[in-house]
Short mmCIF file of C-alpha atoms in Angstrom, two decimals:
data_model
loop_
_atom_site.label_atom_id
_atom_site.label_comp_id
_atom_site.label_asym_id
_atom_site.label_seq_id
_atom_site.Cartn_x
_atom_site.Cartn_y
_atom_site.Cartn_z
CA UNK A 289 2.95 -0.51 -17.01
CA UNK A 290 6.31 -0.14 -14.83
CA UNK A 291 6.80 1.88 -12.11
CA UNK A 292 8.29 3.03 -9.59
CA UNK A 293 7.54 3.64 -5.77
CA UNK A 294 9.01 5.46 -3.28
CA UNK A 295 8.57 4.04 0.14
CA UNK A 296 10.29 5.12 3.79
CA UNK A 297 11.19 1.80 5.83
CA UNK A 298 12.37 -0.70 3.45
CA UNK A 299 14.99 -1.03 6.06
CA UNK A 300 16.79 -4.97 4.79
CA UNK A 301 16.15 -7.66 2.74
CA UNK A 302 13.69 -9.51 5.44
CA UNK A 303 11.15 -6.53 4.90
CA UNK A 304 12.19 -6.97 0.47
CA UNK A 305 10.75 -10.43 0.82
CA UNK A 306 7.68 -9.42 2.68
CA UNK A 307 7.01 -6.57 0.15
CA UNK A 308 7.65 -8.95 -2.75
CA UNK A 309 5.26 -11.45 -1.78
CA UNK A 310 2.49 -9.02 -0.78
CA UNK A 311 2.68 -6.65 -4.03
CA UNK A 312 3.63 -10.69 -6.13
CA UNK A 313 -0.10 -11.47 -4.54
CA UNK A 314 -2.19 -8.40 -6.09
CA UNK A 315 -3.97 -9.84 -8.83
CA UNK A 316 -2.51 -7.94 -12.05
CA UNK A 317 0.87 -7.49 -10.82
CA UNK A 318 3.23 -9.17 -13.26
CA UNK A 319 6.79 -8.57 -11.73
CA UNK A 320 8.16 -7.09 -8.09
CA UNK A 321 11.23 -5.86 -7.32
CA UNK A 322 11.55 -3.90 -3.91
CA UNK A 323 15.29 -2.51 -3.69
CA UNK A 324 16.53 -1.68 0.17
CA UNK A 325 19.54 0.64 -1.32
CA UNK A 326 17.64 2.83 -3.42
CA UNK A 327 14.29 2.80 -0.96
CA UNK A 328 12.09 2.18 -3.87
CA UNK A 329 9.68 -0.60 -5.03
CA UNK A 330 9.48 -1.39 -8.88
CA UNK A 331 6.21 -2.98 -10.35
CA UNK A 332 5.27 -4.06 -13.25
CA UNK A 333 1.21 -4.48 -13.12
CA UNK A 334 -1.98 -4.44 -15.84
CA UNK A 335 -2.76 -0.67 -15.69
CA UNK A 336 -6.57 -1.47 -17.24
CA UNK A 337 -7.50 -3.45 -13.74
CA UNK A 338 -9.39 -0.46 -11.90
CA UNK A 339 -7.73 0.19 -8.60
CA UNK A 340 -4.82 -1.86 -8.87
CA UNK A 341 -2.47 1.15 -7.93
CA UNK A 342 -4.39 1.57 -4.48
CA UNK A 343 -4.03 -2.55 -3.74
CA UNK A 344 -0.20 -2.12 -4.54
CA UNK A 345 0.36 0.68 -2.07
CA UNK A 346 -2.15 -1.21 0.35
CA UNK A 347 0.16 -4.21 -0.30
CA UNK A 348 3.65 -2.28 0.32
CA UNK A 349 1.90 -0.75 4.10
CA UNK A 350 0.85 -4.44 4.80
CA UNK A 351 4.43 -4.96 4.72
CA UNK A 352 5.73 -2.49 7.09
CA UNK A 353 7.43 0.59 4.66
CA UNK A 354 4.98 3.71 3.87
CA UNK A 355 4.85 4.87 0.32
CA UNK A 356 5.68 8.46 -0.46
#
């Protein structure tokens, strides 16, 4: 499933990188793609996995942005 999320604080591409690698290391997530310009994250991820949505948000806040 692809998605999109909306976050506040995706500020430049040194806090991209961080959310990359964090949402990258939830198990189930197949592509990343966080995008500074348009404040968003885009995820591609094995909707069956129960509560994957949850670690990808937990993932994003580990980074420093807060999904809307």
């Amino acid at each position: 499933m692809e998605k999109k999320i909306y976050v506040v604080g995706l500020d430049d591409e040194s806090v991209e990188s961080k959310v990359n690698s964090a949402v990258a290391a939830v198990a189930g997530v197949s592509s990343v793609v966080a995008n500074s310009s348009k404040a968003q994250v885009l995820v591609n991820y094995d909707e069956s996995i129960a509560g994957i949505e949850d670690a990808i948000e937990a993932a994003i806040a580990s980074a420093g942005p807060t999904v809307l």
